Short mmCIF file of N, CA and C and ligand atoms in Angstrom, two decimals:
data_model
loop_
_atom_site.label_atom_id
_atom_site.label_comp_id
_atom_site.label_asym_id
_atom_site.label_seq_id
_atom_site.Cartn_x
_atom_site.Cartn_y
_atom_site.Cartn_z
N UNK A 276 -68.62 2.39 60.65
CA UNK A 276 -67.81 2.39 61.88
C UNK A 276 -66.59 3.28 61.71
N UNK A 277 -66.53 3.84 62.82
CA UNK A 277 -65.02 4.72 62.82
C UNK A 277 -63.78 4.13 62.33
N UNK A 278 -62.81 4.99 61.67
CA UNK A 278 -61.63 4.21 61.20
C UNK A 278 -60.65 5.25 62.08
N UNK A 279 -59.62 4.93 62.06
CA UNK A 279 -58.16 5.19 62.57
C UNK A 279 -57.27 5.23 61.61
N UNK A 280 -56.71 6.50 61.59
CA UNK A 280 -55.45 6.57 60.70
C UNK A 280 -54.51 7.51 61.23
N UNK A 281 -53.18 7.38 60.94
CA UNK A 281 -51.98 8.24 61.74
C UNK A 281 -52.27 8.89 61.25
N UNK A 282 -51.31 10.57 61.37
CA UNK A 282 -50.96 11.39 60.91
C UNK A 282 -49.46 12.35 60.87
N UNK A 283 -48.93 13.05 60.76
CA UNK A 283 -47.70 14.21 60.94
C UNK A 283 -48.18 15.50 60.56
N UNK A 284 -47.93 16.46 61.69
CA UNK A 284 -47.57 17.56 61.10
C UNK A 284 -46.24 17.70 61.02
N UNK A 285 -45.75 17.86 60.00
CA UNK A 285 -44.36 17.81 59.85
C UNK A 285 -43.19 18.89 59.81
N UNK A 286 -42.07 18.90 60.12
CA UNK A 286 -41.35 20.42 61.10
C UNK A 286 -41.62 21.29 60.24
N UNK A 287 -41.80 21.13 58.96
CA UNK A 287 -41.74 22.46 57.74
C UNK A 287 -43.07 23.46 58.58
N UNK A 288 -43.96 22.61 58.41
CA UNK A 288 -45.37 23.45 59.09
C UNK A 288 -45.53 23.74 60.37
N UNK A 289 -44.82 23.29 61.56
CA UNK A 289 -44.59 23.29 62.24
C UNK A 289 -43.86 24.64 63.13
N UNK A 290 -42.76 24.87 61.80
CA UNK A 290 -41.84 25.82 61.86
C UNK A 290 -42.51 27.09 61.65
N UNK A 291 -43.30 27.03 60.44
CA UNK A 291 -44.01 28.05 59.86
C UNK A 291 -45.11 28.41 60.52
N UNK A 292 -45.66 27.69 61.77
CA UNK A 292 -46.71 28.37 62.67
C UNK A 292 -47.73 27.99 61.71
N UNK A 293 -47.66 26.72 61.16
CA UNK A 293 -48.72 25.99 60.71
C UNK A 293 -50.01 25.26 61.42
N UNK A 294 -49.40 25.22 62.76
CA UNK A 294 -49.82 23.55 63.58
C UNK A 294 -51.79 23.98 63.60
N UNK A 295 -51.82 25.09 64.14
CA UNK A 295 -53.52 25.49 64.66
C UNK A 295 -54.11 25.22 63.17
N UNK A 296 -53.60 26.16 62.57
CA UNK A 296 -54.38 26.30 60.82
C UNK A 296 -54.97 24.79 60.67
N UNK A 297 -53.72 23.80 60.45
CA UNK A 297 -54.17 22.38 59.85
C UNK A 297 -55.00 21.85 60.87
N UNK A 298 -54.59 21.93 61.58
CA UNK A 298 -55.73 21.27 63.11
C UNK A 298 -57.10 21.76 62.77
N UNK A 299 -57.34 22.59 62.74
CA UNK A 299 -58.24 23.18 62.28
C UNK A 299 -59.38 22.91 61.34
N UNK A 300 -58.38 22.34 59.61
CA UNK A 300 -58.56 22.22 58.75
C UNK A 300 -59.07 20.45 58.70
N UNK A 301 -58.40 19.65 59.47
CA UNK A 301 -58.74 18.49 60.13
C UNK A 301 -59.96 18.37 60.68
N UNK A 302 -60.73 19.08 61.70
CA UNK A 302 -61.28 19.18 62.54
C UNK A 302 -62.47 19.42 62.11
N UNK A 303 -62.59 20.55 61.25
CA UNK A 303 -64.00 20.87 59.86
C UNK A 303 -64.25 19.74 59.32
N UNK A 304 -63.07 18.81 58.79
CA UNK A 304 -63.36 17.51 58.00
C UNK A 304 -63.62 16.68 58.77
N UNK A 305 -64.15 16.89 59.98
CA UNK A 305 -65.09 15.65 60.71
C UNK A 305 -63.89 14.91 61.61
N UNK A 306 -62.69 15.00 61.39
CA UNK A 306 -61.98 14.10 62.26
C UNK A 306 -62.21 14.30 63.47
N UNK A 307 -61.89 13.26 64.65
CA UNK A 307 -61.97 13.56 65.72
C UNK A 307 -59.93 13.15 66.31
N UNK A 308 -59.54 14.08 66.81
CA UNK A 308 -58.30 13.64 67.76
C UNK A 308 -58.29 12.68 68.37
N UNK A 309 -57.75 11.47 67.79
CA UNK A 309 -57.81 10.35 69.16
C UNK A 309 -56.99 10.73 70.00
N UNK A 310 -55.65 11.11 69.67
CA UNK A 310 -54.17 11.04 70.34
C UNK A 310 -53.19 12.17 69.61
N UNK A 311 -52.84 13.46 70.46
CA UNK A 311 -51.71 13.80 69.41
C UNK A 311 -50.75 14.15 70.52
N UNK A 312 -49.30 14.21 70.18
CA UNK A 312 -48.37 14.43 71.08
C UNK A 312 -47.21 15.40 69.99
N UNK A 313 -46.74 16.31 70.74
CA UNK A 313 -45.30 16.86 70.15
C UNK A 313 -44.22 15.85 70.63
N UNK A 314 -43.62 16.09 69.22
CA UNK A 314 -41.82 15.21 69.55
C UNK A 314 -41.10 15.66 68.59
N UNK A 315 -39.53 15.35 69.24
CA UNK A 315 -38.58 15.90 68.00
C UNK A 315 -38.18 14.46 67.95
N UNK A 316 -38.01 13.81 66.85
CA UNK A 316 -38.11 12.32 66.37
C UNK A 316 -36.05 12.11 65.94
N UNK A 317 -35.30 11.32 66.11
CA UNK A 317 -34.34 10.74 65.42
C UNK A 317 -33.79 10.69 64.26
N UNK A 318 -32.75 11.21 63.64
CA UNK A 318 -33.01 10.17 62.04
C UNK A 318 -33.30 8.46 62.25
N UNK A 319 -32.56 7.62 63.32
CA UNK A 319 -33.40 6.95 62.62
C UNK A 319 -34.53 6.11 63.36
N UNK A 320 -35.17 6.91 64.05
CA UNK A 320 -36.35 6.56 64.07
C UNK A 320 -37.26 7.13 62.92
N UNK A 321 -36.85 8.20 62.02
CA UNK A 321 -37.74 8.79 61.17
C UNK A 321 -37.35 7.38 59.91
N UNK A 322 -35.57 6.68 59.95
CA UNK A 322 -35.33 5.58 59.13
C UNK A 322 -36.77 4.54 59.60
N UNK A 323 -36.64 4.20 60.12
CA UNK A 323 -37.81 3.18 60.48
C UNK A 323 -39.21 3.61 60.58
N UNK A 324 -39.66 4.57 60.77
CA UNK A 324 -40.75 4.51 60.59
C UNK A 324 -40.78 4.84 58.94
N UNK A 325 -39.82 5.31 57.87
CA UNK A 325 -39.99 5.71 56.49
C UNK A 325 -39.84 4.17 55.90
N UNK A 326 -39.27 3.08 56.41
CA UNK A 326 -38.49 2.06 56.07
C UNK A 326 -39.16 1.76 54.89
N UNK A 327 -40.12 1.26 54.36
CA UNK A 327 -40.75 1.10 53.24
C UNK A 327 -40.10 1.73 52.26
N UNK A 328 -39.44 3.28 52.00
CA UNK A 328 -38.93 4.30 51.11
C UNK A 328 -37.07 3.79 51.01
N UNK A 329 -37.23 2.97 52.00
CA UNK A 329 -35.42 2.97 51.95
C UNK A 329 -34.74 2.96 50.89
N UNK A 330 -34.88 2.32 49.67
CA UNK A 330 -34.41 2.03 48.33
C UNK A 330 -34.63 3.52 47.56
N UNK A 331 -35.51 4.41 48.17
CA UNK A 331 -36.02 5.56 47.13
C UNK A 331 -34.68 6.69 47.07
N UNK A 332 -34.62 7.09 46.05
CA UNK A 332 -33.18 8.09 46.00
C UNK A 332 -33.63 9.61 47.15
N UNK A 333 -34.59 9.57 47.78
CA UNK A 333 -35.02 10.74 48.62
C UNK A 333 -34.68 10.27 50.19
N UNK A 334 -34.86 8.91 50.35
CA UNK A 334 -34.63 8.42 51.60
C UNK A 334 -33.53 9.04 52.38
N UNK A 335 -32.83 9.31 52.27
CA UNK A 335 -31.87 10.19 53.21
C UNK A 335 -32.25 11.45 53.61
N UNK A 336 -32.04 12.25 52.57
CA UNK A 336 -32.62 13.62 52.88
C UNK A 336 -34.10 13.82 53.54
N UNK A 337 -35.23 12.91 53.00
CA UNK A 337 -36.42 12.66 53.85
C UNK A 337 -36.44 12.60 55.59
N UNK A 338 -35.39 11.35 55.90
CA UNK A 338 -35.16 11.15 56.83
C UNK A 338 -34.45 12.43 57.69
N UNK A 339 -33.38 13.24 57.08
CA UNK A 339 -32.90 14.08 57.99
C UNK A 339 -33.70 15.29 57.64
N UNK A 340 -34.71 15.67 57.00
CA UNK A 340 -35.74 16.79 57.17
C UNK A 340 -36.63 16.35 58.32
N UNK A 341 -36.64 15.42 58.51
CA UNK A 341 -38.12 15.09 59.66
C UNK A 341 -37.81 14.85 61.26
N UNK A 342 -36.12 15.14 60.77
CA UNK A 342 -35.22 15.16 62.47
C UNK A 342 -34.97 16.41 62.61
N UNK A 343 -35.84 17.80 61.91
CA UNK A 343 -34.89 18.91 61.93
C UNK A 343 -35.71 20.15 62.82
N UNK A 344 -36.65 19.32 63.30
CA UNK A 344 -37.25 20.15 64.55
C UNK A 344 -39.08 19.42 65.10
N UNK A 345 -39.42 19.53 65.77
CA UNK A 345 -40.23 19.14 66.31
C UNK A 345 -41.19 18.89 65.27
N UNK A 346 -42.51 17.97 65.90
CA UNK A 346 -43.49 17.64 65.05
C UNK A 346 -44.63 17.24 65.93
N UNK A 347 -45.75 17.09 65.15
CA UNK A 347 -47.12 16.32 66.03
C UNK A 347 -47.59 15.29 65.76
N UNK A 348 -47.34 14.46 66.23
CA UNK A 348 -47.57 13.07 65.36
C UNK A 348 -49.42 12.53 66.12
N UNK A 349 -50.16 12.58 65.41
CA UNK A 349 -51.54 11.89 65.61
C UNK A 349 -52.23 10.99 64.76
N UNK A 350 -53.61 10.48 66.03
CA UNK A 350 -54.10 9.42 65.72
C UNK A 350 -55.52 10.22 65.56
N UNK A 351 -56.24 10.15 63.78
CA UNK A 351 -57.47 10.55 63.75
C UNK A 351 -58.21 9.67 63.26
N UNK A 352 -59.48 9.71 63.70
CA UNK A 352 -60.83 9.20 63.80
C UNK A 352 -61.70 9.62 62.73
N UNK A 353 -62.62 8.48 61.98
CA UNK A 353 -63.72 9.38 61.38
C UNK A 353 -64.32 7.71 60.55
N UNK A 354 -65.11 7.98 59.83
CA UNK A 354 -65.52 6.70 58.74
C UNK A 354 -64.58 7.40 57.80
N UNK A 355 -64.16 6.33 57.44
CA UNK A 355 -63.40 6.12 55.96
C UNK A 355 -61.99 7.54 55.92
N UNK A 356 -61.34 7.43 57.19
CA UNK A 356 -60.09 8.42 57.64
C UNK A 356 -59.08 8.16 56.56
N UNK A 357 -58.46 7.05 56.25
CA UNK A 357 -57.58 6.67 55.77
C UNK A 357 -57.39 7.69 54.26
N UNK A 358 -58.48 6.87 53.85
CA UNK A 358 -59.25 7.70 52.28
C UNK A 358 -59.09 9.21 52.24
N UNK A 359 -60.46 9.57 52.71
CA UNK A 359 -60.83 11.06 53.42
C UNK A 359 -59.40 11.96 53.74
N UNK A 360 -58.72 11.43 54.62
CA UNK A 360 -57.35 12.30 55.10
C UNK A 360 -56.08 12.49 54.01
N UNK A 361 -56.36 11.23 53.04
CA UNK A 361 -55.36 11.61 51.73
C UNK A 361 -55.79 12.73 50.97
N UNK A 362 -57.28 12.71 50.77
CA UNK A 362 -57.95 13.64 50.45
C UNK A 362 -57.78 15.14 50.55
N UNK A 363 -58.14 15.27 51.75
CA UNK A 363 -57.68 16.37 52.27
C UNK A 363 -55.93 17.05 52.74
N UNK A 364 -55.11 16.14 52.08
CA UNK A 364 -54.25 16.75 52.12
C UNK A 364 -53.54 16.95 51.13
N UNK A 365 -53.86 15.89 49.66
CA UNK A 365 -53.35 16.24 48.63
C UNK A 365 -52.32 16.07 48.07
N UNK A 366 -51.93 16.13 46.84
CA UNK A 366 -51.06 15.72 46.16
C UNK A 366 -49.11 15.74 46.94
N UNK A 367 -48.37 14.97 46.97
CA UNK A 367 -47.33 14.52 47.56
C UNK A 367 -46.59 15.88 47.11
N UNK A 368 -46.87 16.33 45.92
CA UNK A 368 -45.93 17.68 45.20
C UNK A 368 -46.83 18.57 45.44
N UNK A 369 -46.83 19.52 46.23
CA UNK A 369 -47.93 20.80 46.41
C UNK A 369 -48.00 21.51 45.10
N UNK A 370 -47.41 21.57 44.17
CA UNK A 370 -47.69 22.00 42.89
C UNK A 370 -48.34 21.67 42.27
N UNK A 371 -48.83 20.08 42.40
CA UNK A 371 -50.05 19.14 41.33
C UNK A 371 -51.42 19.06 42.77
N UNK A 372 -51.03 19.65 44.20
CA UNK A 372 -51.88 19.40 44.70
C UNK A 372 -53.49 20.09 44.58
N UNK A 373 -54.55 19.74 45.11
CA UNK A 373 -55.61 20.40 44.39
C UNK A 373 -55.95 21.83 45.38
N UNK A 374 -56.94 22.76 44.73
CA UNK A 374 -57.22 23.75 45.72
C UNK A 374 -57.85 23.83 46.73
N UNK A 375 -57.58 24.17 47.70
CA UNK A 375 -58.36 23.60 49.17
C UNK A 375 -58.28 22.35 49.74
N UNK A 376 -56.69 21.65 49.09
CA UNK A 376 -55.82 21.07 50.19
C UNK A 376 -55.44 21.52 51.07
N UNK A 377 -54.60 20.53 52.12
CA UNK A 377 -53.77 21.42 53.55
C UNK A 377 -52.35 21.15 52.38
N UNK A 378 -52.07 20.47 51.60
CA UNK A 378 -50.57 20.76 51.00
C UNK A 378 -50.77 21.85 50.08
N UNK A 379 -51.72 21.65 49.01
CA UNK A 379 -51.69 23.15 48.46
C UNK A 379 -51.48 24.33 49.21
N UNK A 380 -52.20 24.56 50.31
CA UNK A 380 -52.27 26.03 51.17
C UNK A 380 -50.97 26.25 52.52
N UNK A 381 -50.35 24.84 52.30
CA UNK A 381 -49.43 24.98 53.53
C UNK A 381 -48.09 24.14 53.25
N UNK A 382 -47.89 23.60 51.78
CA UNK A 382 -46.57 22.62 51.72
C UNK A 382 -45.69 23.88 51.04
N UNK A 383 -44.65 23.68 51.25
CA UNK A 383 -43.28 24.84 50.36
C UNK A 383 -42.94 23.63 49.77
N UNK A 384 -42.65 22.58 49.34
CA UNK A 384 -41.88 21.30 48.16
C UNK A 384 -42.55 20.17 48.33
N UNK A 385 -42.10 19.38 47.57
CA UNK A 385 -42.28 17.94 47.62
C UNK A 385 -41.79 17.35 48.59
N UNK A 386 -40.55 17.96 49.37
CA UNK A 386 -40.25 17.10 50.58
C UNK A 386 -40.75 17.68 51.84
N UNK A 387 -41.12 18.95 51.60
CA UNK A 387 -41.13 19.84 52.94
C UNK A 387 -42.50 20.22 52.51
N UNK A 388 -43.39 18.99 52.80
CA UNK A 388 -45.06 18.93 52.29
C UNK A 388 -45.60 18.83 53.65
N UNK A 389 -45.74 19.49 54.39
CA UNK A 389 -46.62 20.05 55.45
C UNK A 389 -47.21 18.56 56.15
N UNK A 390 -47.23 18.03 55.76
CA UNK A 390 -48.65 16.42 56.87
C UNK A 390 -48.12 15.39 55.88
N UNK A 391 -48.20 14.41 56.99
CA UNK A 391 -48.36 12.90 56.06
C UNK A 391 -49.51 12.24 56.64
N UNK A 392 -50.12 11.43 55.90
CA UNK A 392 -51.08 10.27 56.49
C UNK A 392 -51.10 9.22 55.60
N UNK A 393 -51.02 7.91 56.51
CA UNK A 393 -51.20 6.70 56.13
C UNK A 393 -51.72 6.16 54.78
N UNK A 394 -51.28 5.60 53.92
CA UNK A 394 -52.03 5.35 53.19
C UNK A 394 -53.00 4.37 52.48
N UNK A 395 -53.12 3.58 53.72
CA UNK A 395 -53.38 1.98 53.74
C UNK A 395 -53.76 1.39 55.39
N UNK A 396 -54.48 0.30 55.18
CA UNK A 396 -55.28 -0.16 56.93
C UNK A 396 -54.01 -0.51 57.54
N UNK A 397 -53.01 -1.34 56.44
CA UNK A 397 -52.12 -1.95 57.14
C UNK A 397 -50.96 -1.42 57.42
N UNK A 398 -50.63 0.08 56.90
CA UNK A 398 -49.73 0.97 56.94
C UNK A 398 -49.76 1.94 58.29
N UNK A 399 -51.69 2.16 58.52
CA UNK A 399 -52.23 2.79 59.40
C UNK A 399 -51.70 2.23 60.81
N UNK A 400 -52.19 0.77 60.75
CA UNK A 400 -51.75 -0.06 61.88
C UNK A 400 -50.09 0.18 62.68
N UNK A 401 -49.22 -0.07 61.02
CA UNK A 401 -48.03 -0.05 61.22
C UNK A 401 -47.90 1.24 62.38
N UNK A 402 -48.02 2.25 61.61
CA UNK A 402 -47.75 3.58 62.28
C UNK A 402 -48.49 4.10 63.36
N UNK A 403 -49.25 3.74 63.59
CA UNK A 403 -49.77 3.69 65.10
C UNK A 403 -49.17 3.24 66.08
N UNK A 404 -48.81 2.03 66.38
CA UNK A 404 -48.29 1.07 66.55
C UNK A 404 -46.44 1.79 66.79
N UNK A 405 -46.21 1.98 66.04
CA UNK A 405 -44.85 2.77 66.00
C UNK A 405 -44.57 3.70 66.34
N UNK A 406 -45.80 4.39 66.80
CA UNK A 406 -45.62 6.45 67.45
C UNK A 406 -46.57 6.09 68.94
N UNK A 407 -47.35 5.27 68.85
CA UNK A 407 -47.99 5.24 70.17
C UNK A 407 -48.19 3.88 71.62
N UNK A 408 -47.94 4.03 71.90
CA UNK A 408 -48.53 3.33 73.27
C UNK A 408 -50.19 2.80 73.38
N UNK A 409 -50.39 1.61 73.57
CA UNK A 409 -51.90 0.80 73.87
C UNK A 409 -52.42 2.14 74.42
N UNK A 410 -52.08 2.30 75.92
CA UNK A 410 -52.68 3.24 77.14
C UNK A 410 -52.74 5.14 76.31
N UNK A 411 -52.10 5.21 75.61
CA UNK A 411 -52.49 6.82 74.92
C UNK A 411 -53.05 6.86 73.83
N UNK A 412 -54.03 5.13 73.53
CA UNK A 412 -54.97 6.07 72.36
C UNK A 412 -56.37 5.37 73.36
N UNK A 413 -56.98 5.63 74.86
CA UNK A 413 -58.32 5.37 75.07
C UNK A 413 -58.58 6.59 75.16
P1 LIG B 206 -47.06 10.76 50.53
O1 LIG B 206 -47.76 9.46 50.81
O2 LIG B 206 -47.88 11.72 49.71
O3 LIG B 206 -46.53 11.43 51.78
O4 LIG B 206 -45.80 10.45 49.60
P2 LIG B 206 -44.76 9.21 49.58
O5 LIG B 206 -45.21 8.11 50.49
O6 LIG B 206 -44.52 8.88 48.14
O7 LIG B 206 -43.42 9.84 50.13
C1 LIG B 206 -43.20 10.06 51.51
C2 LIG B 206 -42.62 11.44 51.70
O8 LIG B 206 -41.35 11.50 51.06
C3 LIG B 206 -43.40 12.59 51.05
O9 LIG B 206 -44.50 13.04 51.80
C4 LIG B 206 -42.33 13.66 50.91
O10 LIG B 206 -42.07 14.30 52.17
C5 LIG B 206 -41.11 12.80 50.53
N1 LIG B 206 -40.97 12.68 49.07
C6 LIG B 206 -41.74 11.97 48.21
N2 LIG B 206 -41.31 12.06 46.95
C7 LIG B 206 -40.19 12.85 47.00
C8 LIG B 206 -39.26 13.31 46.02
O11 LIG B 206 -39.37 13.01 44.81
N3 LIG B 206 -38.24 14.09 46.47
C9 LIG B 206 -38.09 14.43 47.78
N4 LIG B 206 -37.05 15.21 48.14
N5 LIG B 206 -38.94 14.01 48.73
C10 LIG B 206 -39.99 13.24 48.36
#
């Protein structure tokens, strides 16, 4: 059965005229778009949706990189998304990430790493839940 998992393209890639490439790169890997929308997000709405990281010595600066210009925040589809989409995007440090990731081929740092996705059912939930509306994911 299909799974559901969030996603970000995040402003670094965004900025860089990333957005088609990864879509793209998504799209080969079987996902299907449930839901994606552009937004330029808050610090702290980027605080709350990071809230889990709050204690981490990056939490600040995290938070005000992800308020520093627009983004695409989506909902993708597939069996086993959650998994699969970590997969394909690869290591958190694009330097340890593998070849023919979307972070290897599109992150500049560890903070300014091109996509995030969920990493857990109940994380998935969370963040769904937190970027979308019932009525914008039929
Ligand atoms: P992810 O699941 O691979 O996105 O990684 P984490 O959940 O551990 O961290 C969330 C986000 O925080 C990452 O995607 C990065 O944007 C940022 N981040 C993680 N570790 C570091 C770090 O050591 N330094 C900085 N500046 N940012 C980090």
């Amino acid at each position: 059965m299909a799974q559901r998992t969030f996603s970000i393209i995040k402003p670094d890639a965004v900025r860089k005229g990333y957005t088609g490439a990864i879509l793209a790169e998504i799209e080969k890997a079987g996902f299907k778009l449930a839901a994606i929308k552009k937004q330029a997000i808050s610090n702290d709405q980027a605080k709350g949706f990071y809230h889990v990281h709050a204690e981490r010595p990056f939490f600040k600066d995290l938070c005000t990189f992800m308020s520093t210009g627009p983004l695409f925040l989506m909902v993708l589809e597939k069996e086993n998304a959650i998994a699969d989409l970590r997969k394909l995007m690869g290591a958190t440090n694009p330097a340890n990430a593998e070849e023919g990731t979307i972070r290897k081929k599109f992150a500049g740092s560890i903070q300014e790493n091109a996509i995030h996705g969920s990493d857990a059912e109940d994380t998935a939930a969370f963040e769904i839940g937190y970027w979308f509306a019932g009525y914008e994911l039929i």
